Amino acid sequence: MRRWTELLRPLVPVPVRVRMAAARRALSDLRSGARRRMATGSEHSRAEARGWPAYVSVTQPLGQSAHVESKKHNLALAIRELQDTRVGPEELFSFWHLVGQPTKRRGFVPGRNLVRGRLEVSIGGGLCQLSGLTYLLALRGGLWVTERHAHSVDIYTEQTRFAPLGADATVAYGYKDLRFHNTLPFPIALRFELGADTLTGSVCAPVPLEPCDVEFSIEEEPDGRQVTTWLRRPNTTEPDCLGVSRYRKPEQAA
């Protein structure tokens, strides 16, 4: 059955495949009860969170490429949906549930994306920096990341890298999401600021929040790199190992 599915897949238009994948995920969320626990980003909850101070902040350069203006445009649209979203205790944050599908009709424009190990231009390109920054904020804020996907290829050099290797989180509507669960006893909110050449993200809260330390240890492999993510919580001596990500070298991406 799986073989026939793989053979027929190229015959199904991409928009249809995306709708089918999104529908499967939505049904799964309904059955598991995840949907009713998702933060909604209502205006009432945003208004409550706007006055909260930031306790964790990370600033990243946007980088330079032929598509940087398109990237900034797409980031601005997505930030509008995420800004000051309140995530209460036991609630679930879902990047795509809040941002929605990045389509031309909604104002998103073509930008650079890494798809199956190759750089491509597609609608909504550049949003992975926002999801990656959100992932890093969630780790530093002590939140429980329940879904995160690493890129398969490391296309950056140490000079062009805007985030530590291992701090990325690729997202693909319908297929790959970024999600975290607020296990803290109080609500938090995310806040972003898009500058001329930087992107800043913060975790805000109504009570003091002590940041966690995040470390990424890199091991060289014959065909790429292996990165282990370590999290050290406040007032603890030993870090927790959160997992391992593997990245192929660009020449292996083909």
PDB file of C-alpha atoms in Angstrom:
ATOM      1  CA  MET A   1       0.000   0.000   0.000  1.00  0.00           C
ATOM      2  CA  ARG A   2       2.790   2.379   0.915  1.00  0.00           C
ATOM      3  CA  ARG A   3       4.534   1.681  -2.414  1.00  0.00           C
ATOM      4  CA  TRP A   4       1.417   2.604  -4.373  1.00  0.00           C
ATOM      5  CA  THR A   5       1.014   5.762  -2.293  1.00  0.00           C
ATOM      6  CA  GLU A   6       4.567   6.808  -3.128  1.00  0.00           C
ATOM      7  CA  LEU A   7       4.009   6.100  -6.836  1.00  0.00           C
ATOM      8  CA  LEU A   8       0.773   8.102  -6.958  1.00  0.00           C
ATOM      9  CA  ARG A   9       2.064  11.005  -4.870  1.00  0.00           C
ATOM     10  CA  PRO A  10       3.706  12.911  -7.766  1.00  0.00           C
ATOM     11  CA  LEU A  11       0.390  12.792  -9.659  1.00  0.00           C
ATOM     12  CA  VAL A  12      -1.473  14.687  -6.924  1.00  0.00           C
ATOM     13  CA  PRO A  13      -1.130  18.509  -7.171  1.00  0.00           C
ATOM     14  CA  VAL A  14       0.866  20.055  -4.336  1.00  0.00           C
ATOM     15  CA  PRO A  15      -2.036  22.229  -3.044  1.00  0.00           C
ATOM     16  CA  VAL A  16      -4.220  19.126  -2.781  1.00  0.00           C
ATOM     17  CA  ARG A  17      -1.505  17.239  -0.902  1.00  0.00           C
ATOM     18  CA  VAL A  18      -1.101  20.135   1.531  1.00  0.00           C
ATOM     19  CA  ARG A  19      -4.853  20.304   2.189  1.00  0.00           C
ATOM     20  CA  MET A  20      -4.970  16.544   2.784  1.00  0.00           C
ATOM     21  CA  ALA A  21      -2.020  16.694   5.186  1.00  0.00           C
ATOM     22  CA  ALA A  22      -3.548  19.621   7.092  1.00  0.00           C
ATOM     23  CA  ALA A  23      -6.879  17.795   7.332  1.00  0.00           C
ATOM     24  CA  ARG A  24      -5.201  14.659   8.702  1.00  0.00           C
ATOM     25  CA  ARG A  25      -3.362  16.677  11.321  1.00  0.00           C
ATOM     26  CA  ALA A  26      -6.530  18.587  12.309  1.00  0.00           C
ATOM     27  CA  LEU A  27      -8.402  15.298  12.744  1.00  0.00           C
ATOM     28  CA  SER A  28      -5.568  13.885  14.824  1.00  0.00           C
ATOM     29  CA  ASP A  29      -5.611  16.989  17.050  1.00  0.00           C
ATOM     30  CA  LEU A  30      -9.357  16.654  17.558  1.00  0.00           C
ATOM     31  CA  ARG A  31      -9.108  12.983  18.480  1.00  0.00           C
ATOM     32  CA  SER A  32      -6.199  13.502  20.880  1.00  0.00           C
ATOM     33  CA  GLY A  33      -7.747  16.538  22.552  1.00  0.00           C
ATOM     34  CA  ALA A  34      -4.816  18.742  21.552  1.00  0.00           C
ATOM     35  CA  ARG A  35      -7.052  21.138  19.624  1.00  0.00           C
ATOM     36  CA  ARG A  36      -9.009  22.285  22.655  1.00  0.00           C
ATOM     37  CA  ARG A  37      -5.767  22.969  24.582  1.00  0.00           C
ATOM     38  CA  MET A  38      -4.233  25.203  21.897  1.00  0.00           C
ATOM     39  CA  ALA A  39      -3.640  28.881  22.559  1.00  0.00           C
ATOM     40  CA  THR A  40      -5.905  30.911  20.292  1.00  0.00           C
ATOM     41  CA  GLY A  41      -4.396  34.372  20.324  1.00  0.00           C
ATOM     42  CA  SER A  42      -7.689  36.110  21.120  1.00  0.00           C
ATOM     43  CA  GLU A  43      -7.613  39.899  21.343  1.00  0.00           C
ATOM     44  CA  HIS A  44      -8.659  39.761  24.999  1.00  0.00           C
ATOM     45  CA  SER A  45      -5.710  37.543  25.932  1.00  0.00           C
ATOM     46  CA  ARG A  46      -3.307  39.658  23.854  1.00  0.00           C
ATOM     47  CA  ALA A  47      -4.424  42.805  25.655  1.00  0.00           C
ATOM     48  CA  GLU A  48      -3.714  41.139  28.996  1.00  0.00           C
ATOM     49  CA  ALA A  49      -0.197  40.097  27.915  1.00  0.00           C
ATOM     50  CA  ARG A  50       0.897  43.438  26.406  1.00  0.00           C
ATOM     51  CA  GLY A  51       1.860  44.846  29.783  1.00  0.00           C
ATOM     52  CA  TRP A  52       3.988  41.883  30.856  1.00  0.00           C
ATOM     53  CA  PRO A  53       7.765  42.424  31.032  1.00  0.00           C
ATOM     54  CA  ALA A  54      10.226  40.307  29.040  1.00  0.00           C
ATOM     55  CA  TYR A  55      12.375  37.874  31.029  1.00  0.00           C
ATOM     56  CA  VAL A  56      14.026  36.028  28.118  1.00  0.00           C
ATOM     57  CA  SER A  57      15.162  37.783  24.938  1.00  0.00           C
ATOM     58  CA  VAL A  58      17.171  36.660  21.914  1.00  0.00           C
ATOM     59  CA  THR A  59      18.253  38.817  18.965  1.00  0.00           C
ATOM     60  CA  GLN A  60      19.374  37.361  15.641  1.00  0.00           C
ATOM     61  CA  PRO A  61      20.648  38.992  12.436  1.00  0.00           C
ATOM     62  CA  LEU A  62      18.373  38.533   9.439  1.00  0.00           C
ATOM     63  CA  GLY A  63      21.282  37.781   7.142  1.00  0.00           C
ATOM     64  CA  GLN A  64      21.786  38.980   3.607  1.00  0.00           C
ATOM     65  CA  SER A  65      20.414  37.372   0.471  1.00  0.00           C
ATOM     66  CA  ALA A  66      18.574  38.315  -2.695  1.00  0.00           C
ATOM     67  CA  HIS A  67      15.324  37.436  -0.887  1.00  0.00           C
ATOM     68  CA  VAL A  68      15.848  39.298   2.396  1.00  0.00           C
ATOM     69  CA  GLU A  69      13.093  41.859   1.696  1.00  0.00           C
ATOM     70  CA  SER A  70      10.609  39.096   0.887  1.00  0.00           C
ATOM     71  CA  LYS A  71      11.683  37.326   4.068  1.00  0.00           C
ATOM     72  CA  LYS A  72      11.046  40.466   6.142  1.00  0.00           C
ATOM     73  CA  HIS A  73       7.612  40.875   4.529  1.00  0.00           C
ATOM     74  CA  ASN A  74       6.647  37.287   5.397  1.00  0.00           C
ATOM     75  CA  LEU A  75       8.064  37.584   8.904  1.00  0.00           C
ATOM     76  CA  ALA A  76       6.011  40.724   9.539  1.00  0.00           C
ATOM     77  CA  LEU A  77       2.783  38.947   8.535  1.00  0.00           C
ATOM     78  CA  ALA A  78       3.512  35.943  10.758  1.00  0.00           C
ATOM     79  CA  ILE A  79       4.587  38.104  13.709  1.00  0.00           C
ATOM     80  CA  ARG A  80       1.258  39.914  13.518  1.00  0.00           C
ATOM     81  CA  GLU A  81      -0.458  36.586  14.278  1.00  0.00           C
ATOM     82  CA  LEU A  82       1.932  35.569  17.074  1.00  0.00           C
ATOM     83  CA  GLN A  83       2.465  38.897  18.819  1.00  0.00           C
ATOM     84  CA  ASP A  84       1.567  38.841  22.542  1.00  0.00           C
ATOM     85  CA  THR A  85      -0.204  35.512  22.235  1.00  0.00           C
ATOM     86  CA  ARG A  86      -0.963  34.324  25.753  1.00  0.00           C
ATOM     87  CA  VAL A  87      -0.188  30.671  26.453  1.00  0.00           C
ATOM     88  CA  GLY A  88      -1.732  29.687  29.757  1.00  0.00           C
ATOM     89  CA  PRO A  89      -0.653  26.877  32.087  1.00  0.00           C
ATOM     90  CA  GLU A  90      -1.190  23.486  30.406  1.00  0.00           C
ATOM     91  CA  GLU A  91      -1.993  25.173  27.087  1.00  0.00           C
ATOM     92  CA  LEU A  92      -0.328  24.176  23.838  1.00  0.00           C
ATOM     93  CA  PHE A  93       1.377  26.559  21.410  1.00  0.00           C
ATOM     94  CA  SER A  94       1.196  25.601  17.731  1.00  0.00           C
ATOM     95  CA  PHE A  95       3.039  27.742  15.196  1.00  0.00           C
ATOM     96  CA  TRP A  96       0.724  26.903  12.299  1.00  0.00           C
ATOM     97  CA  HIS A  97      -2.472  27.005  14.348  1.00  0.00           C
ATOM     98  CA  LEU A  98      -1.734  30.662  15.059  1.00  0.00           C
ATOM     99  CA  VAL A  99       0.032  31.775  11.862  1.00  0.00           C
ATOM    100  CA  GLY A 100      -2.243  29.909   9.458  1.00  0.00           C
ATOM    101  CA  GLN A 101      -1.366  28.742   5.971  1.00  0.00           C
ATOM    102  CA  PRO A 102       1.060  31.112   4.207  1.00  0.00           C
ATOM    103  CA  THR A 103      -0.690  31.765   0.905  1.00  0.00           C
ATOM    104  CA  LYS A 104      -0.537  34.438  -1.771  1.00  0.00           C
ATOM    105  CA  ARG A 105      -4.148  35.313  -1.025  1.00  0.00           C
ATOM    106  CA  ARG A 106      -3.202  36.138   2.587  1.00  0.00           C
ATOM    107  CA  GLY A 107      -0.389  38.418   1.435  1.00  0.00           C
ATOM    108  CA  PHE A 108       2.630  36.117   1.719  1.00  0.00           C
ATOM    109  CA  VAL A 109       5.218  36.392  -1.049  1.00  0.00           C
ATOM    110  CA  PRO A 110       7.858  34.044  -2.520  1.00  0.00           C
ATOM    111  CA  GLY A 111      11.000  33.712  -0.431  1.00  0.00           C
ATOM    112  CA  ARG A 112      13.888  31.344   0.105  1.00  0.00           C
ATOM    113  CA  ASN A 113      13.158  27.957   1.676  1.00  0.00           C
ATOM    114  CA  LEU A 114      15.193  24.829   2.298  1.00  0.00           C
ATOM    115  CA  VAL A 115      13.061  21.981   0.899  1.00  0.00           C
ATOM    116  CA  ARG A 116      14.309  18.371   0.980  1.00  0.00           C
ATOM    117  CA  GLY A 117      17.880  19.584   1.241  1.00  0.00           C
ATOM    118  CA  ARG A 118      17.634  22.093  -1.611  1.00  0.00           C
ATOM    119  CA  LEU A 119      17.204  25.852  -1.593  1.00  0.00           C
ATOM    120  CA  GLU A 120      13.983  26.774  -3.354  1.00  0.00           C
ATOM    121  CA  VAL A 121      11.801  29.856  -3.732  1.00  0.00           C
ATOM    122  CA  SER A 122       8.257  29.347  -2.429  1.00  0.00           C
ATOM    123  CA  ILE A 123       5.390  31.313  -0.917  1.00  0.00           C
ATOM    124  CA  GLY A 124       6.105  32.148   2.713  1.00  0.00           C
ATOM    125  CA  GLY A 125       9.853  31.610   2.449  1.00  0.00           C
ATOM    126  CA  GLY A 126      11.896  32.807   5.411  1.00  0.00           C
ATOM    127  CA  LEU A 127       9.447  31.833   8.167  1.00  0.00           C
ATOM    128  CA  CYS A 128      11.803  29.161   9.469  1.00  0.00           C
ATOM    129  CA  GLN A 129      13.893  31.839  11.167  1.00  0.00           C
ATOM    130  CA  LEU A 130      10.829  32.847  13.179  1.00  0.00           C
ATOM    131  CA  SER A 131       9.995  29.244  14.106  1.00  0.00           C
ATOM    132  CA  GLY A 132      13.647  28.597  14.990  1.00  0.00           C
ATOM    133  CA  LEU A 133      13.803  31.684  17.193  1.00  0.00           C
ATOM    134  CA  THR A 134      10.555  30.616  18.876  1.00  0.00           C
ATOM    135  CA  TYR A 135      12.050  27.163  19.506  1.00  0.00           C
ATOM    136  CA  LEU A 136      15.103  28.701  21.165  1.00  0.00           C
ATOM    137  CA  LEU A 137      12.889  31.004  23.261  1.00  0.00           C
ATOM    138  CA  ALA A 138      10.799  28.032  24.384  1.00  0.00           C
ATOM    139  CA  LEU A 139      13.923  26.175  25.506  1.00  0.00           C
ATOM    140  CA  ARG A 140      15.345  29.164  27.372  1.00  0.00           C
ATOM    141  CA  GLY A 141      11.943  29.819  28.955  1.00  0.00           C
ATOM    142  CA  GLY A 142      11.791  26.286  30.374  1.00  0.00           C
ATOM    143  CA  LEU A 143       8.809  25.260  28.259  1.00  0.00           C
ATOM    144  CA  TRP A 144       8.298  21.681  27.076  1.00  0.00           C
ATOM    145  CA  VAL A 145       8.815  21.430  23.310  1.00  0.00           C
ATOM    146  CA  THR A 146       6.561  18.649  22.031  1.00  0.00           C
ATOM    147  CA  GLU A 147       7.250  18.957  18.291  1.00  0.00           C
ATOM    148  CA  ARG A 148      10.309  20.318  16.519  1.00  0.00           C
ATOM    149  CA  HIS A 149      11.954  19.334  13.247  1.00  0.00           C
ATOM    150  CA  ALA A 150      15.583  20.068  12.456  1.00  0.00           C
ATOM    151  CA  HIS A 151      16.683  20.949   8.937  1.00  0.00           C
ATOM    152  CA  SER A 152      18.327  18.040   7.162  1.00  0.00           C
ATOM    153  CA  VAL A 153      21.224  20.091   5.775  1.00  0.00           C
ATOM    154  CA  ASP A 154      23.465  22.767   7.259  1.00  0.00           C
ATOM    155  CA  ILE A 155      23.815  25.371   4.490  1.00  0.00           C
ATOM    156  CA  TYR A 156      25.539  28.035   6.599  1.00  0.00           C
ATOM    157  CA  THR A 157      29.129  28.835   7.454  1.00  0.00           C
ATOM    158  CA  GLU A 158      30.190  30.179  10.847  1.00  0.00           C
ATOM    159  CA  GLN A 159      30.304  33.648   9.257  1.00  0.00           C
ATOM    160  CA  THR A 160      26.777  33.516   7.801  1.00  0.00           C
ATOM    161  CA  ARG A 161      25.041  31.607  10.618  1.00  0.00           C
ATOM    162  CA  PHE A 162      22.353  33.658  12.447  1.00  0.00           C
ATOM    163  CA  ALA A 163      21.606  31.033  15.132  1.00  0.00           C
ATOM    164  CA  PRO A 164      23.626  28.242  16.762  1.00  0.00           C
ATOM    165  CA  LEU A 165      23.627  24.992  14.824  1.00  0.00           C
ATOM    166  CA  GLY A 166      20.943  22.903  16.536  1.00  0.00           C
ATOM    167  CA  ALA A 167      18.729  25.900  17.340  1.00  0.00           C
ATOM    168  CA  ASP A 168      16.733  25.636  14.112  1.00  0.00           C
ATOM    169  CA  ALA A 169      13.150  24.466  13.657  1.00  0.00           C
ATOM    170  CA  THR A 170      11.862  23.957  10.143  1.00  0.00           C
ATOM    171  CA  VAL A 171       8.110  24.222   9.557  1.00  0.00           C
ATOM    172  CA  ALA A 172       6.001  23.106   6.592  1.00  0.00           C
ATOM    173  CA  TYR A 173       2.277  23.781   6.680  1.00  0.00           C
ATOM    174  CA  GLY A 174       0.310  20.564   7.115  1.00  0.00           C
ATOM    175  CA  TYR A 175       3.413  18.460   7.651  1.00  0.00           C
ATOM    176  CA  LYS A 176       5.865  19.938  10.164  1.00  0.00           C
ATOM    177  CA  ASP A 177       4.871  22.177  13.047  1.00  0.00           C
ATOM    178  CA  LEU A 178       6.597  23.731  16.058  1.00  0.00           C
ATOM    179  CA  ARG A 179       4.738  23.099  19.277  1.00  0.00           C
ATOM    180  CA  PHE A 180       5.407  23.579  22.965  1.00  0.00           C
ATOM    181  CA  HIS A 181       3.448  22.891  26.127  1.00  0.00           C
ATOM    182  CA  ASN A 182       3.397  25.469  28.914  1.00  0.00           C
ATOM    183  CA  THR A 183       4.241  23.402  31.982  1.00  0.00           C
ATOM    184  CA  LEU A 184       4.848  26.509  34.106  1.00  0.00           C
ATOM    185  CA  PRO A 185       2.315  27.438  36.824  1.00  0.00           C
ATOM    186  CA  PHE A 186       1.682  30.817  35.183  1.00  0.00           C
ATOM    187  CA  PRO A 187       0.953  32.095  31.655  1.00  0.00           C
ATOM    188  CA  ILE A 188       3.608  33.347  29.242  1.00  0.00           C
ATOM    189  CA  ALA A 189       3.446  35.339  26.025  1.00  0.00           C
ATOM    190  CA  LEU A 190       5.714  35.723  23.006  1.00  0.00           C
ATOM    191  CA  ARG A 191       6.743  39.133  21.707  1.00  0.00           C
ATOM    192  CA  PHE A 192       8.753  39.930  18.592  1.00  0.00           C
ATOM    193  CA  GLU A 193      10.423  42.985  17.106  1.00  0.00           C
ATOM    194  CA  LEU A 194      11.464  43.078  13.453  1.00  0.00           C
ATOM    195  CA  GLY A 195      14.240  45.582  12.842  1.00  0.00           C
ATOM    196  CA  ALA A 196      16.013  46.711   9.700  1.00  0.00           C
ATOM    197  CA  ASP A 197      18.460  43.809   9.884  1.00  0.00           C
ATOM    198  CA  THR A 198      17.600  41.964  13.113  1.00  0.00           C
ATOM    199  CA  LEU A 199      14.822  39.861  14.592  1.00  0.00           C
ATOM    200  CA  THR A 200      14.271  39.893  18.362  1.00  0.00           C
ATOM    201  CA  GLY A 201      12.029  37.539  20.285  1.00  0.00           C
ATOM    202  CA  SER A 202      11.070  37.567  23.963  1.00  0.00           C
ATOM    203  CA  VAL A 203       9.240  35.433  26.488  1.00  0.00           C
ATOM    204  CA  CYS A 204       7.085  37.649  28.693  1.00  0.00           C
ATOM    205  CA  ALA A 205       5.269  36.752  31.892  1.00  0.00           C
ATOM    206  CA  PRO A 206       3.240  38.379  34.696  1.00  0.00           C
ATOM    207  CA  VAL A 207       5.729  37.068  37.294  1.00  0.00           C
ATOM    208  CA  PRO A 208       9.539  36.703  37.212  1.00  0.00           C
ATOM    209  CA  LEU A 209      10.824  33.893  35.010  1.00  0.00           C
ATOM    210  CA  GLU A 210      14.421  32.722  35.365  1.00  0.00           C
ATOM    211  CA  PRO A 211      15.950  31.677  32.022  1.00  0.00           C
ATOM    212  CA  CYS A 212      17.421  28.248  31.384  1.00  0.00           C
ATOM    213  CA  ASP A 213      20.850  27.788  29.820  1.00  0.00           C
ATOM    214  CA  VAL A 214      20.930  26.017  26.454  1.00  0.00           C
ATOM    215  CA  GLU A 215      24.065  24.482  24.978  1.00  0.00           C
ATOM    216  CA  PHE A 216      24.684  22.771  21.640  1.00  0.00           C
ATOM    217  CA  SER A 217      27.613  20.354  21.470  1.00  0.00           C
ATOM    218  CA  ILE A 218      28.797  19.527  17.945  1.00  0.00           C
ATOM    219  CA  GLU A 219      30.501  16.367  16.751  1.00  0.00           C
ATOM    220  CA  GLU A 220      31.946  16.067  13.270  1.00  0.00           C
ATOM    221  CA  GLU A 221      30.879  13.052  11.220  1.00  0.00           C
ATOM    222  CA  PRO A 222      32.094  11.834   7.819  1.00  0.00           C
ATOM    223  CA  ASP A 223      28.956  13.061   6.045  1.00  0.00           C
ATOM    224  CA  GLY A 224      27.972  16.000   8.267  1.00  0.00           C
ATOM    225  CA  ARG A 225      27.544  16.998  11.882  1.00  0.00           C
ATOM    226  CA  GLN A 226      25.755  15.689  14.945  1.00  0.00           C
ATOM    227  CA  VAL A 227      24.440  18.224  17.455  1.00  0.00           C
ATOM    228  CA  THR A 228      23.341  17.350  20.979  1.00  0.00           C
ATOM    229  CA  THR A 229      21.096  19.840  22.778  1.00  0.00           C
ATOM    230  CA  TRP A 230      21.566  20.311  26.525  1.00  0.00           C
ATOM    231  CA  LEU A 231      19.279  22.237  28.857  1.00  0.00           C
ATOM    232  CA  ARG A 232      20.347  23.401  32.299  1.00  0.00           C
ATOM    233  CA  ARG A 233      17.455  24.578  34.440  1.00  0.00           C
ATOM    234  CA  PRO A 234      17.887  27.189  37.188  1.00  0.00           C
ATOM    235  CA  ASN A 235      19.292  25.871  40.475  1.00  0.00           C
ATOM    236  CA  THR A 236      20.340  22.536  38.987  1.00  0.00           C
ATOM    237  CA  THR A 237      23.857  21.190  38.561  1.00  0.00           C
ATOM    238  CA  GLU A 238      23.425  18.639  35.790  1.00  0.00           C
ATOM    239  CA  PRO A 239      22.016  19.522  32.346  1.00  0.00           C
ATOM    240  CA  ASP A 240      19.300  17.481  30.655  1.00  0.00           C
ATOM    241  CA  CYS A 241      19.939  15.988  27.223  1.00  0.00           C
ATOM    242  CA  LEU A 242      17.016  17.030  25.011  1.00  0.00           C
ATOM    243  CA  GLY A 243      17.999  15.130  21.904  1.00  0.00           C
ATOM    244  CA  VAL A 244      20.299  14.836  18.917  1.00  0.00           C
ATOM    245  CA  SER A 245      20.004  16.484  15.498  1.00  0.00           C
ATOM    246  CA  ARG A 246      21.986  15.418  12.435  1.00  0.00           C
ATOM    247  CA  TYR A 247      22.851  17.655   9.508  1.00  0.00           C
ATOM    248  CA  ARG A 248      24.296  16.581   6.178  1.00  0.00           C
ATOM    249  CA  LYS A 249      26.842  18.667   4.360  1.00  0.00           C
ATOM    250  CA  PRO A 250      25.411  20.696   1.462  1.00  0.00           C
ATOM    251  CA  GLU A 251      27.138  18.533  -1.138  1.00  0.00           C
ATOM    252  CA  GLN A 252      25.285  15.491   0.215  1.00  0.00           C
ATOM    253  CA  ALA A 253      21.925  17.237  -0.143  1.00  0.00           C
ATOM    254  CA  ALA A 254      21.498  16.318  -3.811  1.00  0.00           C
TER     255      ALA A 254
END
